[in-house]
mmCIF file of C-alpha atoms in Angstrom:
data_model
loop_
_atom_site.group_PDB
_atom_site.id
_atom_site.type_symbol
_atom_site.label_atom_id
_atom_site.label_comp_id
_atom_site.label_asym_id
_atom_site.label_seq_id
_atom_site.Cartn_x
_atom_site.Cartn_y
_atom_site.Cartn_z
ATOM 1 C CA MET A 1 -4.110 -17.254 16.397
ATOM 2 C CA PRO A 2 -3.518 -14.736 13.562
ATOM 3 C CA PRO A 3 0.093 -14.523 12.374
ATOM 4 C CA TRP A 4 2.292 -11.558 13.349
ATOM 5 C CA ARG A 5 1.923 -10.094 9.843
ATOM 6 C CA LEU A 6 -1.750 -9.176 10.450
ATOM 7 C CA TYR A 7 -0.847 -7.298 13.608
ATOM 8 C CA PHE A 8 2.110 -5.685 11.759
ATOM 9 C CA THR A 9 -0.280 -4.539 9.121
ATOM 10 C CA TYR A 10 -2.634 -3.128 11.695
ATOM 11 C CA VAL A 11 0.112 -0.919 13.229
ATOM 12 C CA SER A 12 1.584 -0.020 9.787
ATOM 13 C CA ILE A 13 -1.766 1.385 8.611
ATOM 14 C CA THR A 14 -2.711 3.277 11.599
ATOM 15 C CA ILE A 15 0.700 4.796 12.477
ATOM 16 C CA GLY A 16 0.614 7.061 9.419
ATOM 17 C CA SER A 17 -3.105 7.617 9.065
ATOM 18 C CA SER A 18 -5.093 7.508 12.385
ATOM 19 C CA PHE A 19 -1.995 8.978 14.019
ATOM 20 C CA VAL A 20 -1.911 11.961 11.719
ATOM 21 C CA PHE A 21 -5.609 12.725 12.178
ATOM 22 C CA GLY A 22 -5.361 12.586 15.957
ATOM 23 C CA TYR A 23 -2.055 14.400 16.203
ATOM 24 C CA HIS A 24 -3.044 17.348 14.247
ATOM 25 C CA THR A 25 -6.406 17.466 16.092
ATOM 26 C CA GLY A 26 -4.730 17.994 19.405
ATOM 27 C CA VAL A 27 -1.381 19.587 18.548
ATOM 28 C CA ILE A 28 -2.598 23.048 17.707
ATOM 29 C CA ASN A 29 -3.480 24.052 21.259
ATOM 30 C CA ALA A 30 -0.088 24.768 22.688
ATOM 31 C CA PRO A 31 1.254 26.919 19.839
ATOM 32 C CA LEU A 32 -1.924 28.973 19.852
ATOM 33 C CA SER A 33 -1.335 29.845 23.448
ATOM 34 C CA VAL A 34 2.391 29.616 24.316
ATOM 35 C CA GLY A 35 3.716 31.261 21.108
ATOM 36 C CA PHE A 36 1.016 33.935 20.692
ATOM 37 C CA GLN A 37 3.108 37.067 21.372
ATOM 38 C CA ASN A 38 5.804 35.938 18.948
ATOM 39 C CA MET A 39 3.276 34.787 16.371
ATOM 40 C CA MET A 40 1.541 38.160 16.702
ATOM 41 C CA ARG A 41 4.751 40.118 15.856
ATOM 42 C CA ILE A 42 5.552 37.887 12.905
ATOM 43 C CA PHE A 43 2.095 37.815 11.526
ATOM 44 C CA SER A 44 1.546 41.577 11.871
ATOM 45 C CA LYS A 45 4.662 42.361 9.945
ATOM 46 C CA LEU A 46 3.747 39.986 7.117
ATOM 47 C CA ILE A 47 0.289 41.412 6.846
ATOM 48 C CA GLN A 48 1.585 44.920 6.680
ATOM 49 C CA ASN A 49 3.970 43.833 3.851
ATOM 50 C CA PHE A 50 1.207 42.027 1.822
ATOM 51 C CA THR A 51 -1.555 44.501 2.337
ATOM 52 C CA GLN A 52 0.257 47.783 2.765
ATOM 53 C CA LYS A 53 -1.833 49.518 0.105
ATOM 54 C CA VAL A 54 -5.180 48.430 1.726
ATOM 55 C CA ILE A 55 -3.975 49.543 5.172
ATOM 56 C CA ASP A 56 -2.988 52.845 3.886
ATOM 57 C CA GLU A 57 -6.357 53.366 2.061
ATOM 58 C CA ARG A 58 -8.506 52.297 5.021
ATOM 59 C CA ARG A 59 -6.159 53.439 7.801
ATOM 60 C CA TYR A 60 -6.283 49.857 9.178
ATOM 61 C CA THR A 61 -4.003 48.680 11.956
ATOM 62 C CA CYS A 62 -3.533 44.950 12.387
ATOM 63 C CA GLY A 63 -4.038 44.505 16.120
ATOM 64 C CA SER A 64 -4.301 41.403 18.223
ATOM 65 C CA SER A 65 -7.923 40.730 17.042
ATOM 66 C CA CYS A 66 -6.647 40.494 13.447
ATOM 67 C CA VAL A 67 -3.967 38.095 14.437
ATOM 68 C CA ARG A 68 -6.468 35.953 16.336
ATOM 69 C CA VAL A 69 -8.452 35.659 13.054
ATOM 70 C CA ILE A 70 -5.249 34.522 11.213
ATOM 71 C CA LEU A 71 -4.638 31.933 13.986
ATOM 72 C CA SER A 72 -8.217 30.693 13.717
ATOM 73 C CA ILE A 73 -7.633 30.161 10.074
ATOM 74 C CA CYS A 74 -4.562 28.187 10.911
ATOM 75 C CA VAL A 75 -6.760 25.953 13.053
ATOM 76 C CA THR A 76 -9.690 25.595 10.667
ATOM 77 C CA GLY A 77 -7.347 25.022 7.625
ATOM 78 C CA PHE A 78 -7.027 21.441 8.833
ATOM 79 C CA VAL A 79 -10.752 20.977 9.152
ATOM 80 C CA ILE A 80 -11.615 22.535 5.833
ATOM 81 C CA GLY A 81 -9.051 20.247 4.092
ATOM 82 C CA GLY A 82 -10.520 17.281 5.949
ATOM 83 C CA LEU A 83 -13.903 18.065 4.536
ATOM 84 C CA PHE A 84 -12.627 17.911 1.020
ATOM 85 C CA GLY A 85 -10.326 14.919 1.686
ATOM 86 C CA GLY A 86 -13.321 12.895 3.000
ATOM 87 C CA LEU A 87 -15.124 13.387 -0.289
ATOM 88 C CA PHE A 88 -12.525 11.832 -2.490
ATOM 89 C CA GLY A 89 -11.040 9.307 -0.092
ATOM 90 C CA GLY A 90 -13.455 6.426 -1.054
ATOM 91 C CA VAL A 91 -12.987 7.153 -4.833
ATOM 92 C CA LEU A 92 -9.144 6.860 -4.599
ATOM 93 C CA ALA A 93 -9.493 3.696 -2.550
ATOM 94 C CA ASN A 94 -11.653 1.995 -5.137
ATOM 95 C CA ARG A 95 -9.597 3.158 -8.040
ATOM 96 C CA LEU A 96 -6.107 2.697 -6.809
ATOM 97 C CA GLY A 97 -6.652 0.279 -3.926
ATOM 98 C CA ARG A 98 -6.412 0.793 -0.202
ATOM 99 C CA ARG A 99 -2.600 0.337 0.021
ATOM 100 C CA LYS A 100 -1.659 2.600 -2.910
ATOM 101 C CA THR A 101 -4.070 5.229 -1.699
ATOM 102 C CA LEU A 102 -2.212 5.372 1.607
ATOM 103 C CA PHE A 103 1.059 5.704 -0.218
ATOM 104 C CA LEU A 104 -0.399 8.598 -2.234
ATOM 105 C CA LEU A 105 -1.850 10.356 0.750
ATOM 106 C CA SER A 106 1.533 10.317 2.440
ATOM 107 C CA ILE A 107 2.725 12.869 -0.113
ATOM 108 C CA PRO A 108 0.592 15.849 1.093
ATOM 109 C CA THR A 109 1.044 14.762 4.701
ATOM 110 C CA ILE A 110 4.871 15.000 4.417
ATOM 111 C CA LEU A 111 4.717 18.125 2.247
ATOM 112 C CA GLY A 112 2.364 19.911 4.592
ATOM 113 C CA SER A 113 4.317 18.986 7.787
ATOM 114 C CA VAL A 114 7.546 20.225 6.138
ATOM 115 C CA LEU A 115 5.876 23.528 5.042
ATOM 116 C CA ILE A 116 4.771 24.073 8.681
ATOM 117 C CA MET A 117 8.256 23.374 10.056
ATOM 118 C CA VAL A 118 9.919 25.865 7.736
ATOM 119 C CA SER A 119 7.201 28.509 8.124
ATOM 120 C CA VAL A 120 9.381 30.491 10.588
ATOM 121 C CA CYS A 121 12.347 30.483 8.236
ATOM 122 C CA LEU A 122 10.049 31.639 5.425
ATOM 123 C CA ARG A 123 8.407 34.210 7.757
ATOM 124 C CA SER A 124 5.103 33.131 6.275
ATOM 125 C CA PHE A 125 1.923 32.366 8.072
ATOM 126 C CA GLU A 126 0.557 31.291 4.753
ATOM 127 C CA ALA A 127 2.871 28.237 4.863
ATOM 128 C CA ILE A 128 1.130 27.238 8.129
ATOM 129 C CA ILE A 129 -2.326 27.663 6.730
ATOM 130 C CA PHE A 130 -1.524 25.823 3.546
ATOM 131 C CA GLY A 131 0.443 23.191 5.312
ATOM 132 C CA ARG A 132 -2.428 22.571 7.709
ATOM 133 C CA PHE A 133 -4.911 22.518 4.779
ATOM 134 C CA ILE A 134 -3.085 19.781 2.753
ATOM 135 C CA VAL A 135 -2.440 17.724 5.841
ATOM 136 C CA GLY A 136 -6.150 18.033 6.468
ATOM 137 C CA LEU A 137 -6.835 16.695 2.906
ATOM 138 C CA SER A 138 -4.963 13.523 3.752
ATOM 139 C CA ALA A 139 -6.526 13.254 7.204
ATOM 140 C CA GLY A 140 -9.988 13.500 5.802
ATOM 141 C CA ALA A 141 -9.253 10.741 3.261
ATOM 142 C CA TYR A 142 -7.722 8.653 6.016
ATOM 143 C CA THR A 143 -11.003 8.637 7.857
ATOM 144 C CA VAL A 144 -12.482 6.774 4.857
ATOM 145 C CA VAL A 145 -9.616 4.582 3.701
ATOM 146 C CA THR A 146 -8.247 3.390 7.109
ATOM 147 C CA PRO A 147 -11.386 1.888 8.670
ATOM 148 C CA THR A 148 -12.201 0.223 5.300
ATOM 149 C CA TYR A 149 -8.720 -1.201 4.977
ATOM 150 C CA LEU A 150 -8.589 -2.482 8.579
ATOM 151 C CA SER A 151 -12.061 -4.115 8.340
ATOM 152 C CA GLU A 152 -11.296 -5.827 5.116
ATOM 153 C CA ILE A 153 -8.069 -7.469 6.329
ATOM 154 C CA ALA A 154 -9.361 -8.523 9.719
ATOM 155 C CA PRO A 155 -10.784 -11.931 10.311
ATOM 156 C CA VAL A 156 -14.546 -11.956 10.913
ATOM 157 C CA LYS A 157 -14.357 -12.613 14.599
ATOM 158 C CA SER A 158 -12.080 -9.687 15.274
ATOM 159 C CA ARG A 159 -13.353 -7.272 12.807
ATOM 160 C CA GLY A 160 -14.901 -5.001 15.536
ATOM 161 C CA ALA A 161 -11.702 -4.764 17.442
ATOM 162 C CA ALA A 162 -9.837 -3.894 14.247
ATOM 163 C CA GLY A 163 -12.174 -1.051 13.618
ATOM 164 C CA VAL A 164 -11.779 0.254 17.153
ATOM 165 C CA MET A 165 -7.962 0.394 16.700
ATOM 166 C CA ASN A 166 -8.470 3.325 14.337
ATOM 167 C CA GLN A 167 -10.042 5.383 17.050
ATOM 168 C CA PHE A 168 -7.693 4.044 19.709
ATOM 169 C CA VAL A 169 -4.615 5.264 17.792
ATOM 170 C CA THR A 170 -6.282 8.571 17.006
ATOM 171 C CA VAL A 171 -6.828 9.319 20.749
ATOM 172 C CA LEU A 172 -3.364 8.140 21.678
ATOM 173 C CA ALA A 173 -2.033 10.542 19.146
ATOM 174 C CA ILE A 174 -4.143 13.372 20.703
ATOM 175 C CA LEU A 175 -2.616 12.539 24.052
ATOM 176 C CA LEU A 176 0.935 12.469 22.693
ATOM 177 C CA SER A 177 0.421 15.851 20.951
ATOM 178 C CA GLN A 178 -0.781 17.403 24.165
ATOM 179 C CA ALA A 179 2.159 16.053 26.152
ATOM 180 C CA LEU A 180 4.693 17.237 23.600
ATOM 181 C CA GLY A 181 2.977 20.696 23.539
ATOM 182 C CA LEU A 182 3.799 21.347 27.090
ATOM 183 C CA SER A 183 6.237 24.299 27.614
ATOM 184 C CA GLN A 184 8.682 21.909 29.235
ATOM 185 C CA VAL A 185 8.879 19.791 26.179
ATOM 186 C CA MET A 186 8.297 21.356 22.699
ATOM 187 C CA GLY A 187 5.639 24.031 23.353
ATOM 188 C CA THR A 188 8.072 26.869 23.045
ATOM 189 C CA ASP A 189 8.917 29.729 20.580
ATOM 190 C CA LYS A 190 11.904 27.801 19.394
ATOM 191 C CA PHE A 191 10.403 24.300 18.947
ATOM 192 C CA TRP A 192 6.685 24.816 18.046
ATOM 193 C CA PRO A 193 7.276 24.550 14.293
ATOM 194 C CA PHE A 194 8.848 21.165 14.849
ATOM 195 C CA LEU A 195 5.958 20.150 17.133
ATOM 196 C CA LEU A 196 3.497 20.936 14.296
ATOM 197 C CA GLY A 197 5.511 19.204 11.744
ATOM 198 C CA LEU A 198 6.298 16.058 13.659
ATOM 199 C CA CYS A 199 4.035 13.987 11.382
ATOM 200 C CA ALA A 200 6.552 14.202 8.580
ATOM 201 C CA PRO A 201 9.026 11.630 10.002
ATOM 202 C CA VAL A 202 6.137 9.478 11.411
ATOM 203 C CA CYS A 203 4.548 9.349 7.980
ATOM 204 C CA LEU A 204 7.859 8.499 6.314
ATOM 205 C CA LEU A 205 8.101 5.524 8.747
ATOM 206 C CA HIS A 206 4.459 4.695 7.767
ATOM 207 C CA VAL A 207 5.481 4.510 4.071
ATOM 208 C CA ILE A 208 8.491 2.296 4.752
ATOM 209 C CA LEU A 209 6.347 -0.156 6.903
ATOM 210 C CA MET A 210 3.590 -0.315 4.258
ATOM 211 C CA MET A 211 6.033 -1.636 1.709
ATOM 212 C CA PHE A 212 5.813 -4.957 3.572
ATOM 213 C CA CYS A 213 2.074 -5.045 3.871
ATOM 214 C CA PRO A 214 -0.409 -6.771 1.616
ATOM 215 C CA GLU A 215 -3.364 -5.206 -0.217
ATOM 216 C CA SER A 216 -6.867 -5.907 0.961
ATOM 217 C CA PRO A 217 -7.844 -9.429 -0.220
ATOM 218 C CA SER A 218 -11.454 -8.468 -0.876
ATOM 219 C CA TYR A 219 -10.421 -5.465 -2.991
ATOM 220 C CA LEU A 220 -8.079 -7.755 -5.044
ATOM 221 C CA TYR A 221 -10.774 -10.395 -5.489
ATOM 222 C CA LEU A 222 -13.976 -8.276 -6.106
ATOM 223 C CA VAL A 223 -12.697 -5.050 -7.548
ATOM 224 C CA LYS A 224 -9.545 -6.185 -9.437
ATOM 225 C CA GLY A 225 -10.677 -9.742 -10.110
ATOM 226 C CA ASP A 226 -7.320 -11.094 -9.296
ATOM 227 C CA LYS A 227 -7.935 -14.304 -7.395
ATOM 228 C CA ASP A 228 -4.308 -15.345 -7.201
ATOM 229 C CA ALA A 229 -3.275 -12.007 -5.627
ATOM 230 C CA ALA A 230 -6.139 -12.232 -3.189
ATOM 231 C CA LYS A 231 -5.141 -15.774 -2.234
ATOM 232 C CA HIS A 232 -1.583 -14.658 -1.631
ATOM 233 C CA ALA A 233 -2.634 -11.688 0.485
ATOM 234 C CA LEU A 234 -4.831 -13.952 2.655
ATOM 235 C CA LEU A 235 -1.985 -16.421 3.128
ATOM 236 C CA LEU A 236 0.145 -13.671 4.426
ATOM 237 C CA LEU A 237 -2.513 -12.311 6.742
ATOM 238 C CA ARG A 238 -3.951 -15.599 7.963
ATOM 239 C CA GLY A 239 -1.022 -18.060 7.819
ATOM 240 C CA LYS A 240 0.046 -20.814 5.519
ATOM 241 C CA ASN A 241 -2.303 -23.436 6.882
ATOM 242 C CA TYR A 242 -5.410 -21.249 6.467
ATOM 243 C CA ASP A 243 -8.209 -22.352 4.188
ATOM 244 C CA VAL A 244 -8.170 -19.348 1.905
ATOM 245 C CA PHE A 245 -10.781 -20.682 -0.527
ATOM 246 C CA MET A 246 -13.434 -20.736 2.192
ATOM 247 C CA GLU A 247 -13.043 -16.925 2.787
ATOM 248 C CA LEU A 248 -12.725 -16.233 -0.913
ATOM 249 C CA ASP A 249 -16.070 -17.904 -1.433
ATOM 250 C CA SER A 250 -17.535 -15.962 1.515
ATOM 251 C CA PHE A 251 -16.832 -12.719 -0.428
ATOM 252 C CA GLN A 252 -19.511 -13.740 -2.848
ATOM 253 C CA ARG A 253 -21.926 -15.121 -0.322
ATOM 254 C CA ASP A 254 -21.878 -12.316 2.144
ATOM 255 C CA PRO A 255 -24.071 -9.349 1.032
ATOM 256 C CA GLU A 256 -21.475 -7.110 2.709
ATOM 257 C CA TYR A 257 -18.961 -7.964 -0.038
ATOM 258 C CA ASN A 258 -21.209 -8.940 -2.835
ATOM 259 C CA THR A 259 -20.887 -6.280 -5.617
ATOM 260 C CA LYS A 260 -24.445 -6.890 -6.530
ATOM 261 C CA HIS A 261 -25.526 -5.085 -3.275
ATOM 262 C CA TYR A 262 -23.561 -1.965 -3.958
ATOM 263 C CA PHE A 263 -25.770 1.043 -4.644
ATOM 264 C CA GLY A 264 -25.130 4.498 -6.059
ATOM 265 C CA MET A 265 -25.713 7.681 -4.151
ATOM 266 C CA GLY A 266 -29.001 8.277 -5.963
ATOM 267 C CA ASN A 267 -30.446 5.022 -4.644
ATOM 268 C CA LEU A 268 -29.796 6.101 -1.062
ATOM 269 C CA PHE A 269 -32.573 8.814 -1.532
ATOM 270 C CA ARG A 270 -34.853 6.931 -3.888
ATOM 271 C CA VAL A 271 -35.195 3.522 -2.125
ATOM 272 C CA GLN A 272 -37.288 3.730 1.030
ATOM 273 C CA HIS A 273 -35.373 1.199 3.209
ATOM 274 C CA LEU A 274 -32.040 2.796 2.120
ATOM 275 C CA ARG A 275 -33.352 6.247 2.888
ATOM 276 C CA TRP A 276 -34.176 5.208 6.397
ATOM 277 C CA GLY A 277 -30.722 3.554 6.862
ATOM 278 C CA LEU A 278 -28.995 6.704 5.511
ATOM 279 C CA PHE A 279 -31.096 8.760 8.169
ATOM 280 C CA VAL A 280 -30.020 6.352 10.982
ATOM 281 C CA ALA A 281 -26.393 6.652 9.921
ATOM 282 C CA LEU A 282 -26.350 10.422 9.564
ATOM 283 C CA ILE A 283 -27.945 11.309 12.857
ATOM 284 C CA PRO A 284 -25.119 9.963 15.136
ATOM 285 C CA HIS A 285 -22.514 11.744 12.749
ATOM 286 C CA PHE A 286 -24.280 15.080 12.884
ATOM 287 C CA GLY A 287 -24.612 14.702 16.612
ATOM 288 C CA GLN A 288 -20.938 13.899 16.879
ATOM 289 C CA GLN A 289 -19.756 16.966 14.917
ATOM 290 C CA LEU A 290 -22.161 19.276 16.580
ATOM 291 C CA SER A 291 -21.481 18.053 20.057
ATOM 292 C CA GLY A 292 -18.769 20.656 20.623
ATOM 293 C CA ILE A 293 -15.897 18.169 20.887
ATOM 294 C CA ASN A 294 -13.767 19.973 18.156
ATOM 295 C CA GLY A 295 -14.041 23.225 20.101
ATOM 296 C CA VAL A 296 -12.841 21.519 23.248
ATOM 297 C CA LEU A 297 -9.936 19.696 21.581
ATOM 298 C CA TYR A 298 -8.813 22.692 19.444
ATOM 299 C CA TYR A 299 -9.090 25.375 22.173
ATOM 300 C CA SER A 300 -8.866 23.379 25.362
ATOM 301 C CA VAL A 301 -5.850 25.321 26.760
ATOM 302 C CA SER A 302 -7.641 28.628 26.137
ATOM 303 C CA LEU A 303 -10.764 27.142 27.592
ATOM 304 C CA PHE A 304 -9.003 26.256 30.823
ATOM 305 C CA GLU A 305 -7.405 29.716 31.028
ATOM 306 C CA SER A 306 -10.866 31.259 30.670
ATOM 307 C CA VAL A 307 -11.931 29.693 34.048
ATOM 308 C CA GLY A 308 -8.982 31.186 35.868
ATOM 309 C CA LEU A 309 -6.017 28.847 35.417
ATOM 310 C CA THR A 310 -2.570 30.068 34.429
ATOM 311 C CA ASN A 311 -1.064 29.138 31.110
ATOM 312 C CA ARG A 312 1.204 26.576 32.729
ATOM 313 C CA ASP A 313 -1.522 24.931 34.817
ATOM 314 C CA ALA A 314 -3.883 24.961 31.797
ATOM 315 C CA SER A 315 -1.260 23.081 29.715
ATOM 316 C CA PHE A 316 -0.982 20.350 32.367
ATOM 317 C CA VAL A 317 -4.696 20.112 32.902
ATOM 318 C CA ASN A 318 -5.145 19.837 29.105
ATOM 319 C CA LEU A 319 -2.935 16.893 29.161
ATOM 320 C CA GLY A 320 -5.574 15.166 31.268
ATOM 321 C CA VAL A 321 -8.191 15.629 28.472
ATOM 322 C CA GLY A 322 -6.220 13.251 26.232
ATOM 323 C CA ALA A 323 -5.822 10.784 29.071
ATOM 324 C CA VAL A 324 -9.553 10.908 29.787
ATOM 325 C CA ILE A 325 -10.259 10.245 26.088
ATOM 326 C CA VAL A 326 -8.042 7.229 25.981
ATOM 327 C CA LEU A 327 -9.663 5.753 29.199
ATOM 328 C CA GLY A 328 -13.169 6.419 27.713
ATOM 329 C CA THR A 329 -12.255 4.649 24.547
ATOM 330 C CA ILE A 330 -10.919 1.637 26.470
ATOM 331 C CA MET A 331 -14.144 1.466 28.572
ATOM 332 C CA SER A 332 -16.233 1.501 25.377
ATOM 333 C CA ILE A 333 -14.326 -1.372 23.900
ATOM 334 C CA CYS A 334 -15.136 -3.452 27.113
ATOM 335 C CA VAL A 335 -18.914 -2.889 26.931
ATOM 336 C CA ILE A 336 -19.728 -2.302 23.282
ATOM 337 C CA ASP A 337 -20.607 -5.929 22.618
ATOM 338 C CA ARG A 338 -22.607 -6.312 25.742
ATOM 339 C CA GLY A 339 -24.539 -3.041 25.724
ATOM 340 C CA GLY A 340 -24.735 -2.414 21.994
ATOM 341 C CA ARG A 341 -24.031 0.683 19.891
ATOM 342 C CA ARG A 342 -27.418 2.418 20.565
ATOM 343 C CA MET A 343 -26.850 2.252 24.419
ATOM 344 C CA LEU A 344 -23.345 3.761 24.038
ATOM 345 C CA LEU A 345 -24.650 6.572 21.856
ATOM 346 C CA LEU A 346 -27.651 7.411 24.288
ATOM 347 C CA VAL A 347 -25.366 7.370 27.364
ATOM 348 C CA GLY A 348 -22.591 9.347 25.705
ATOM 349 C CA PHE A 349 -24.759 12.008 24.285
ATOM 350 C CA SER A 350 -26.633 12.372 27.570
ATOM 351 C CA VAL A 351 -23.423 12.867 29.467
ATOM 352 C CA CYS A 352 -22.203 15.432 26.916
ATOM 353 C CA LEU A 353 -25.499 17.294 27.194
ATOM 354 C CA VAL A 354 -25.500 17.460 31.013
ATOM 355 C CA SER A 355 -21.842 18.416 30.992
ATOM 356 C CA LEU A 356 -22.218 21.419 28.508
ATOM 357 C CA ILE A 357 -25.280 22.776 30.471
ATOM 358 C CA THR A 358 -23.291 22.486 33.747
ATOM 359 C CA PHE A 359 -20.186 24.091 32.254
ATOM 360 C CA THR A 360 -22.201 27.028 30.900
ATOM 361 C CA THR A 361 -23.897 27.539 34.295
ATOM 362 C CA VAL A 362 -20.574 27.439 36.195
ATOM 363 C CA LEU A 363 -18.997 30.008 33.792
ATOM 364 C CA SER A 364 -22.056 32.328 34.265
ATOM 365 C CA VAL A 365 -21.960 32.075 38.035
ATOM 366 C CA GLN A 366 -18.133 32.605 37.994
ATOM 367 C CA LYS A 367 -18.515 36.046 36.489
ATOM 368 C CA PHE A 368 -20.400 37.235 39.565
ATOM 369 C CA SER A 369 -18.568 35.211 42.122
ATOM 370 C CA ASN A 370 -14.959 34.873 43.284
ATOM 371 C CA THR A 371 -15.383 31.314 44.724
ATOM 372 C CA SER A 372 -12.124 29.594 44.592
ATOM 373 C CA TRP A 373 -13.479 26.062 43.842
ATOM 374 C CA LEU A 374 -15.491 27.002 40.759
ATOM 375 C CA PRO A 375 -12.527 26.536 38.350
ATOM 376 C CA TYR A 376 -12.099 22.937 39.687
ATOM 377 C CA ILE A 377 -15.764 22.303 38.914
ATOM 378 C CA SER A 378 -15.195 23.536 35.409
ATOM 379 C CA ILE A 379 -12.266 21.163 34.803
ATOM 380 C CA LEU A 380 -14.278 18.177 36.167
ATOM 381 C CA VAL A 381 -17.170 18.952 33.891
ATOM 382 C CA ILE A 382 -14.844 19.299 30.909
ATOM 383 C CA TYR A 383 -13.305 15.902 31.779
ATOM 384 C CA LEU A 384 -16.833 14.416 32.086
ATOM 385 C CA PHE A 385 -17.742 15.856 28.715
ATOM 386 C CA VAL A 386 -14.798 14.231 26.874
ATOM 387 C CA SER A 387 -15.297 11.012 28.734
ATOM 388 C CA GLY A 388 -18.859 10.910 27.610
ATOM 389 C CA PHE A 389 -17.965 11.644 24.018
ATOM 390 C CA SER A 390 -15.229 9.040 23.827
ATOM 391 C CA PHE A 391 -17.388 6.452 25.521
ATOM 392 C CA GLY A 392 -20.221 6.848 23.011
ATOM 393 C CA PRO A 393 -20.154 9.208 19.961
ATOM 394 C CA GLY A 394 -16.390 9.157 19.674
ATOM 395 C CA ILE A 395 -16.150 5.404 19.104
#
């Protein structure tokens, strides 16, 4: 049985990386809906101050539609930051190491969270946008560094479970953010800045815990060429009685770790079998991002309100979305080794397709019918959609 240090490292890594990604994915829903009127008043005043000359020249009035555009930018700022963060995450991990990269990424995470918390005091919606953007930079890089770090410190037999932990903590964070976003908890005009900035203390805890975690042994051995440091890291992660030399030798024998098998980006397009592998890898990722899951997670409260629920009821129903995602992830863990990755993807995407078609049909019918049970069908279909995603594409 692996020593406690290995599990401690698992938790330390994911609590400040996977958690940040999941929390900011789900947390924006409640403030967008609950605090809309207050945000509209603040944002309208700020826009008039900053763009008074343009407003006078064009006789422009900043109404609710203008504010909704700003709120949409607050949402997408996290995604745009994640796009850029994902591009440099691997570069940082190879140059600085997995552990130091996580330390470095904690800086924009904490800074962005603090900016969001003080945005009301500053009377600045730009602070929210910029804060979400730089947190997104870290979150995008986390999606590269965290799975790599987890897989490299895990024993071969439990490498799959270690990889799933990244997704599991992510969906747990989504569920927590939705629970805290309820109007009975922190989804209020007074507490929503603290709700959005909660990742600051969590990330600070992550930094403290990571001080007691070792660097990736394979990184130390293959990239840094420090065999003694790699041996020490393995002893911490595997136990004092573990035969570290056998695993060190496997780094060179296993093509997955052998540096001779690393290829540049250009080879992915020039070499035929690599080009096909790239195609196979990209298709599920494109399908995942184009499935509509981000729209459901970011605007789920508004989505439930559109089918006839009150804001209070929509917030509680939205909590079920996070719970369904967690259950779907647990189900996929139970069957992934038996059914295989391809089966999970096919089943998951099929469920998503049927759910979206059904939801669109129900919304269309609801416009011409006052049937009382149609909103409940819409809720069930949304739950079915997120369960299909978490069961297959989301894992």
